Amino acid sequence: MSVRRLAAEFIQPKDFAFTAENTDWAKGQIAKYPPGRQASAVIPLLWKAQEQAGGWTPRRAIEEVAAMLDMPFIRVMEIATFYTMFNLAPVGRYHVQLCGTVPCHVCGALDLKKVCEERIGPQSTVSADGKFSWIEVECLGACCNAPMVQIGYDYYEDLTPENFGKLLDDLAAGRPVKTGSRTGRTCSEPQGGGTTLTEASLFDGSQIGAWKKRFAEEAAKPAVDAPAAPAPAPAASSGPAVPGAGGSVHVPQPPAPKDLPVAPAGSPIANAVPADEPGADHAPGESSGEHAESEAVARREEAEIAEKLKALPKDATALDKANAVGAKPKGLEAAREGTADNLQRIKGVGKVNEARLHDLGIFHFDQIAHWSRAEIRWVGTYLSFPGRIDRENWVGQAKILAAGGDVGKKPGESHPDRH
Ligand code: FES
């Protein structure tokens, strides 16, 4: 590394002021930081000053930046003299930053340095034709492709004295040059090409095609054979939607074990098996047949809702979306007689969803029990899980609970909200 000092006084311009355009730009940068933290914009402002001054940072520019940021001159000076990205003296049209740190050094940076000295001249001087200058810098973060140089904003890697010399020739002659590796490797892959993940099928789409086919086959099965576990709604899904299936079909879940005790259909107690218990294949409050029907309804609703939401602008709010697909249920100002039902007794409703339902004026089981289809769509979409209310049979559970029945979730027992 060389000593970094400001250029001699006779080289320094007498004045420096940002152009009107750059002043506006600088103000925009400063505004990104809270009051009292304007100093955080020092590097972008110095960079812009260097760009305006023709590739180097004169003393007057450092003073201008210090004044704009209300910083002592020495603080800005420390920064300008520390980072080699700031050139303290005029540079050539092509300013070569040659990495001399260990990985580049052991891969031949010294030979490149000789090329610079022979072709351009001593470090930190401009060639006679004004086209080139060079400095040695610390690691530029492309060690995998060492040795390397940065010229202007571009990196040139895997250099040898020969190809580096040709690069300088091309630049001097104004011929187009290729950036990146001189040996043709992609990014930082090993010399000679990749040695892992080489199987062509990983990249030709055939493996994904096989999965797509499996998903499509599963999705085409009759609803009664549909997977038992509730699938998340598209908007809130963390699992992959099946490509090419309209975004409404989800990764099939394994079917529930078949050897569970079978309870009489319609019995609230029998039907009260929480759907998240091992082996449960339907939501509380519904039989297996009803569950299949709910699943089919949920899927249809998801597809229809997704289609309608597509027409909305990207920044549509949850309310915009809900209003586009359904009707808001009538809420209450407050719970009747000051006491809300414990909505968390509905499987699928935990603390968070209960609070969100309260915000909508829903405090009682009988309110949910009377939701129309349009209202189910509205609430499901507003809470970002269209289809889930049907899958978990909130309405059926609410009917049982409103009638004093039980769905198997103890009063006060919390159920984690899922989205
Ligand atoms: S050591 Fe040269 S780029 Fe890192």
XYZ file of C-alpha atoms and ligand atoms in Angstrom:
423
model
C 0.000 0.000 0.000
C 1.148 3.478 -0.722
C 0.916 6.482 1.553
C -2.283 8.296 0.795
C -1.943 12.041 0.706
C -3.872 14.770 -1.047
C -2.486 15.836 -4.415
C 0.002 18.674 -4.485
C -1.480 22.139 -4.070
C -0.711 23.234 -7.614
C -2.887 20.400 -8.941
C -5.819 21.188 -6.675
C -8.677 23.173 -8.219
C -9.459 26.509 -6.557
C -13.146 25.748 -6.101
C -15.572 22.946 -5.979
C -19.344 23.119 -5.791
C -21.878 20.435 -6.547
C -23.962 21.078 -9.662
C -27.643 21.822 -9.063
C -28.507 18.293 -10.086
C -25.923 16.737 -7.778
C -26.975 19.030 -4.947
C -30.521 17.688 -5.230
C -29.165 14.168 -5.332
C -27.009 14.826 -2.243
C -29.988 16.238 -0.372
C -31.894 13.068 -1.172
C -29.074 10.968 0.275
C -28.884 13.061 3.432
C -32.656 12.825 3.895
C -32.343 9.040 4.192
C -30.868 9.431 7.660
C -32.474 10.739 10.845
C -31.686 14.272 12.066
C -28.237 14.440 13.625
C -27.029 11.448 11.575
C -26.288 13.278 8.313
C -22.685 12.112 8.564
C -23.896 8.685 7.446
C -24.183 10.108 3.917
C -20.476 10.947 3.758
C -19.378 8.113 1.487
C -22.082 8.558 -1.179
C -21.446 12.306 -1.214
C -17.694 11.878 -1.569
C -18.305 9.360 -4.323
C -20.561 11.788 -6.183
C -18.004 14.572 -5.704
C -15.300 12.354 -7.183
C -17.505 11.497 -10.142
C -18.204 15.205 -10.759
C -14.531 16.136 -10.434
C -13.542 13.715 -13.190
C -12.557 10.642 -11.240
C -10.638 12.071 -8.313
C -11.404 13.825 -5.021
C -9.853 17.296 -4.677
C -9.407 18.974 -1.318
C -12.169 21.520 -2.124
C -14.606 18.652 -2.710
C -13.772 17.191 0.694
C -14.397 20.604 2.255
C -17.694 20.943 0.407
C -18.890 17.553 1.651
C -17.804 18.387 5.210
C -19.765 21.642 5.074
C -22.877 19.981 3.678
C -22.840 17.367 6.395
C -21.809 19.718 9.177
C -18.746 17.563 9.868
C -15.227 18.675 10.807
C -13.026 18.685 7.706
C -10.595 16.213 9.290
C -13.338 13.611 9.754
C -14.168 13.641 6.049
C -10.493 13.775 5.195
C -9.901 10.623 7.260
C -12.512 8.806 5.223
C -11.295 10.051 1.855
C -7.718 9.070 2.638
C -8.619 5.688 4.123
C -10.649 4.187 1.299
C -8.779 3.529 -1.928
C -12.018 4.006 -3.829
C -11.335 7.723 -3.415
C -8.556 8.858 -5.707
C -6.652 11.731 -4.178
C -4.983 12.808 -7.410
C -6.092 12.902 -11.046
C -6.324 9.487 -12.686
C -6.241 8.243 -16.239
C -9.317 7.511 -18.284
C -8.794 3.873 -17.342
C -7.810 3.703 -13.712
C -6.536 0.235 -12.837
C -6.898 -0.953 -9.256
C -4.635 -3.959 -8.949
C -5.354 -6.304 -6.046
C -2.156 -7.213 -4.230
C -3.575 -9.140 -1.272
C -2.369 -12.680 -0.560
C -4.668 -14.814 -2.793
C -4.024 -12.546 -5.773
C -0.363 -12.224 -4.806
C 0.218 -15.994 -4.823
C -1.665 -16.328 -8.106
C 0.524 -13.878 -9.962
C -0.387 -10.304 -9.001
C 3.314 -9.420 -8.927
C 3.577 -10.179 -12.638
C 0.607 -7.946 -13.309
C 2.249 -5.220 -11.287
C 5.248 -5.405 -13.589
C 2.934 -5.011 -16.586
C 1.441 -1.911 -14.986
C 4.861 -0.430 -14.309
C 6.069 -1.135 -17.845
C 2.924 -0.133 -19.691
C 1.603 2.715 -17.550
C 4.454 3.928 -15.397
C 4.965 4.365 -11.665
C 2.011 3.802 -9.379
C -0.352 6.796 -8.916
C 0.807 8.563 -12.031
C -1.062 9.073 -15.278
C 0.362 7.689 -18.508
C 1.682 10.146 -21.060
C -1.417 9.780 -23.244
C -3.702 10.360 -20.235
C -5.409 7.030 -20.773
C -4.116 4.969 -17.877
C -3.160 5.129 -14.214
C -2.905 2.404 -11.649
C -2.664 1.713 -7.905
C -2.298 -1.378 -5.810
C -5.251 -1.997 -3.517
C -6.310 -4.497 -0.885
C -8.666 -7.419 -1.561
C -11.505 -6.517 -3.904
C -13.518 -9.591 -2.991
C -12.941 -11.659 -6.114
C -10.221 -13.863 -4.617
C -11.691 -17.027 -6.199
C -10.778 -15.651 -9.592
C -7.371 -14.296 -8.624
C -5.425 -12.467 -9.802
C -7.694 -9.641 -10.752
C -7.976 -5.911 -11.322
C -10.781 -3.422 -11.260
C -10.886 -0.868 -14.066
C -13.571 1.773 -13.699
C -16.570 -0.091 -12.346
C -15.678 -3.473 -13.858
C -13.727 -6.500 -12.668
C -11.297 -8.438 -14.875
C -10.306 -11.806 -13.454
C -8.073 -14.847 -14.012
C -5.460 -12.543 -15.439
C -2.037 -13.424 -16.787
C 0.575 -10.943 -17.974
C -0.437 -11.855 -21.548
C -4.182 -11.444 -21.303
C -3.807 -8.397 -19.049
C -1.519 -6.807 -21.629
C -4.052 -7.533 -24.358
C -6.795 -6.036 -22.182
C -4.811 -2.809 -21.852
C -4.165 -2.828 -25.620
C -7.866 -3.210 -26.354
C -8.807 -0.447 -23.960
C -6.185 1.873 -25.400
C -7.453 1.169 -28.905
C -11.076 1.667 -27.876
C -11.984 -1.913 -28.721
C -14.828 -3.558 -26.796
C -13.604 -5.740 -23.927
C -15.215 -8.528 -22.003
C -15.481 -8.136 -18.230
C -15.128 -10.965 -15.698
C -13.066 -14.102 -16.046
C -10.486 -14.302 -18.817
C -10.690 -18.104 -18.818
C -14.413 -18.188 -19.373
C -15.457 -19.680 -16.080
C -18.824 -18.631 -14.740
C -18.692 -16.488 -11.611
C -16.451 -18.254 -9.117
C -16.834 -21.852 -10.268
C -13.667 -24.009 -10.075
C -11.004 -23.749 -12.724
C -11.904 -26.234 -15.442
C -15.623 -26.090 -14.722
C -17.991 -27.318 -12.044
C -17.454 -30.663 -10.349
C -20.724 -30.919 -8.419
C -24.386 -30.645 -9.428
C -23.340 -31.656 -12.912
C -26.326 -33.880 -13.725
C -28.097 -32.325 -16.690
C -31.553 -33.293 -15.407
C -31.121 -30.853 -12.530
C -31.276 -28.008 -14.970
C -33.302 -29.193 -17.963
C -36.623 -29.153 -16.117
C -37.181 -32.912 -16.340
C -37.050 -33.454 -12.568
C -39.472 -30.651 -11.933
C -41.632 -32.042 -14.711
C -41.880 -35.360 -12.872
C -43.042 -33.619 -9.702
C -45.528 -31.531 -11.633
C -46.954 -34.693 -13.138
C -47.334 -36.265 -9.690
C -49.078 -33.188 -8.322
C -51.401 -33.068 -11.312
C -52.299 -36.751 -10.841
C -53.029 -36.225 -7.145
C -55.110 -33.156 -7.881
C -57.130 -35.050 -10.491
C -58.241 -37.705 -7.972
C -61.925 -37.547 -6.921
C -62.614 -35.258 -3.955
C -63.500 -38.185 -1.643
C -59.945 -39.429 -2.008
C -58.603 -35.962 -1.472
C -55.865 -35.668 1.121
C -57.118 -35.370 4.670
C -54.842 -32.769 6.149
C -55.949 -29.198 5.607
C -53.835 -27.412 3.058
C -53.021 -23.752 3.571
C -54.776 -21.140 1.476
C -52.803 -19.798 -1.527
C -52.300 -16.294 -0.162
C -50.843 -17.529 3.098
C -49.294 -20.727 1.888
C -45.760 -21.524 2.846
C -45.783 -24.708 0.796
C -45.370 -24.806 -2.944
C -48.475 -24.421 -5.084
C -48.666 -26.738 -8.014
C -47.388 -24.950 -11.090
C -49.834 -24.875 -13.939
C -52.821 -25.744 -11.757
C -54.251 -22.263 -11.519
C -52.562 -21.706 -8.170
C -55.414 -23.429 -6.373
C -54.039 -26.911 -5.835
C -51.559 -27.621 -3.103
C -48.990 -30.235 -2.351
C -50.936 -33.332 -1.350
C -50.572 -34.481 2.241
C -50.360 -38.157 3.177
C -53.763 -39.718 3.944
C -54.668 -40.353 7.579
C -54.415 -43.871 8.962
C -57.536 -45.923 8.237
C -57.720 -47.907 11.479
C -59.142 -45.187 13.725
C -62.372 -45.947 15.619
C -65.309 -44.911 13.479
C -67.909 -42.792 15.262
C -71.536 -42.489 14.169
C -71.847 -39.789 11.574
C -73.198 -36.514 12.892
C -72.452 -37.222 16.552
C -70.956 -34.027 17.970
C -68.717 -35.923 20.357
C -67.627 -38.384 17.718
C -67.026 -35.595 15.294
C -65.134 -33.566 17.822
C -61.732 -35.053 17.061
C -59.483 -32.071 16.582
C -58.179 -32.113 13.055
C -54.635 -31.631 14.205
C -54.614 -34.765 16.338
C -52.813 -37.703 14.811
C -55.149 -39.625 12.606
C -57.887 -37.024 12.414
C -59.184 -36.821 8.865
C -61.842 -34.155 9.219
C -62.561 -31.022 11.164
C -64.605 -31.073 14.382
C -68.320 -30.915 13.795
C -68.363 -32.746 10.476
C -68.337 -36.296 9.195
C -65.815 -37.641 6.717
C -68.302 -37.161 3.889
C -68.989 -33.627 4.999
C -65.282 -33.009 5.230
C -64.781 -34.084 1.631
C -67.534 -31.698 0.648
C -65.946 -28.870 2.708
C -62.609 -29.585 1.089
C -64.143 -29.388 -2.365
C -65.907 -26.129 -1.458
C -62.691 -24.712 -0.014
C -60.758 -25.537 -3.160
C -63.382 -24.055 -5.417
C -63.572 -20.931 -3.283
C -59.795 -20.548 -3.247
C -59.662 -20.745 -7.022
C -62.515 -18.278 -7.475
C -61.119 -15.867 -4.916
C -57.636 -16.054 -6.390
C -59.108 -15.252 -9.803
C -60.960 -12.220 -8.468
C -57.967 -10.958 -6.530
C -55.839 -11.063 -9.659
C -57.846 -8.125 -11.000
C -56.971 -5.939 -7.995
C -53.982 -3.598 -7.918
C -50.851 -4.891 -6.208
C -51.240 -2.513 -3.277
C -54.818 -3.550 -2.528
C -55.461 -3.735 1.216
C -56.936 -6.717 3.040
C -60.206 -4.776 3.184
C -60.167 -4.099 -0.585
C -59.595 -7.784 -1.206
C -62.309 -8.930 1.188
C -64.828 -6.466 -0.273
C -64.015 -7.715 -3.761
C -64.974 -11.292 -2.962
C -67.654 -11.255 -0.283
C -69.785 -9.340 2.186
C -68.687 -8.208 5.611
C -70.685 -9.914 8.364
C -72.631 -7.606 10.617
C -70.655 -7.150 13.811
C -71.641 -6.045 17.292
C -70.363 -2.948 19.053
C -69.431 -5.121 22.014
C -70.085 -8.558 23.428
C -73.635 -9.087 24.613
C -73.927 -8.524 28.369
C -70.281 -7.691 28.360
C -69.199 -11.321 28.008
C -67.849 -12.786 24.785
C -67.955 -16.505 24.056
C -64.617 -18.239 24.194
C -64.061 -18.331 20.423
C -60.840 -20.209 20.993
C -62.988 -23.282 21.586
C -63.351 -23.391 17.812
C -60.571 -25.458 16.396
C -58.459 -23.206 14.191
C -59.129 -20.116 16.277
C -56.345 -19.161 18.640
C -55.573 -15.968 20.504
C -54.648 -13.981 17.417
C -57.665 -14.920 15.327
C -59.982 -14.441 18.278
C -58.688 -10.887 18.705
C -59.089 -10.233 14.966
C -62.663 -11.545 15.097
C -63.367 -9.269 18.048
C -62.062 -6.357 15.961
C -64.720 -7.254 13.395
C -67.431 -7.264 16.097
C -67.665 -11.059 16.223
C -67.921 -12.161 19.843
C -70.358 -15.075 19.881
C -70.676 -18.565 18.460
C -74.129 -17.854 17.067
C -72.758 -14.991 14.975
C -70.319 -17.350 13.255
C -72.968 -20.076 13.033
C -75.078 -17.786 10.846
C -72.387 -16.632 8.438
C -73.533 -16.794 4.825
C -71.225 -18.014 2.088
C -70.465 -14.416 1.095
C -69.578 -13.648 4.708
C -67.331 -16.714 4.976
C -65.529 -15.540 1.848
C -65.192 -12.033 3.213
C -63.787 -13.105 6.596
C -61.479 -15.739 5.114
C -60.049 -13.267 2.632
C -59.810 -10.466 5.165
C -57.865 -12.757 7.509
C -55.707 -13.904 4.554
C -56.752 -17.543 4.595
C -59.578 -18.048 2.075
C -60.842 -21.622 2.179
C -59.614 -22.342 5.672
C -62.884 -21.498 7.409
C -64.530 -24.248 5.347
C -61.712 -26.692 5.847
C -61.844 -26.264 9.595
C -65.618 -26.061 9.596
C -65.773 -22.994 11.812
C -69.480 -22.577 11.040
C -70.319 -26.190 11.922
C -68.292 -26.003 15.107
C -69.930 -22.689 16.036
C -73.389 -24.226 15.543
C -72.530 -27.035 17.964
C -71.017 -24.660 20.508
C -73.910 -22.189 20.228
C -76.271 -25.058 21.008
C -74.269 -25.916 24.123
C -72.435 -28.822 22.535
C -68.749 -29.656 22.590
C -66.237 -29.920 19.766
C -63.476 -31.446 21.831
C -61.506 -28.339 22.549
C -61.588 -27.525 26.230
C -62.853 -24.076 27.259
C -59.863 -21.822 27.644
C -57.598 -24.224 25.801
C -55.676 -22.242 23.339
C -55.108 -23.383 19.807
C -52.272 -21.874 17.856
C -53.449 -19.729 14.982
C -52.257 -20.961 11.647
C -51.998 -18.874 8.552
S -7.126 -11.171 -2.742
Fe -7.420 -10.263 -4.677
S -9.529 -10.112 -4.792
Fe -9.249 -10.909 -2.849
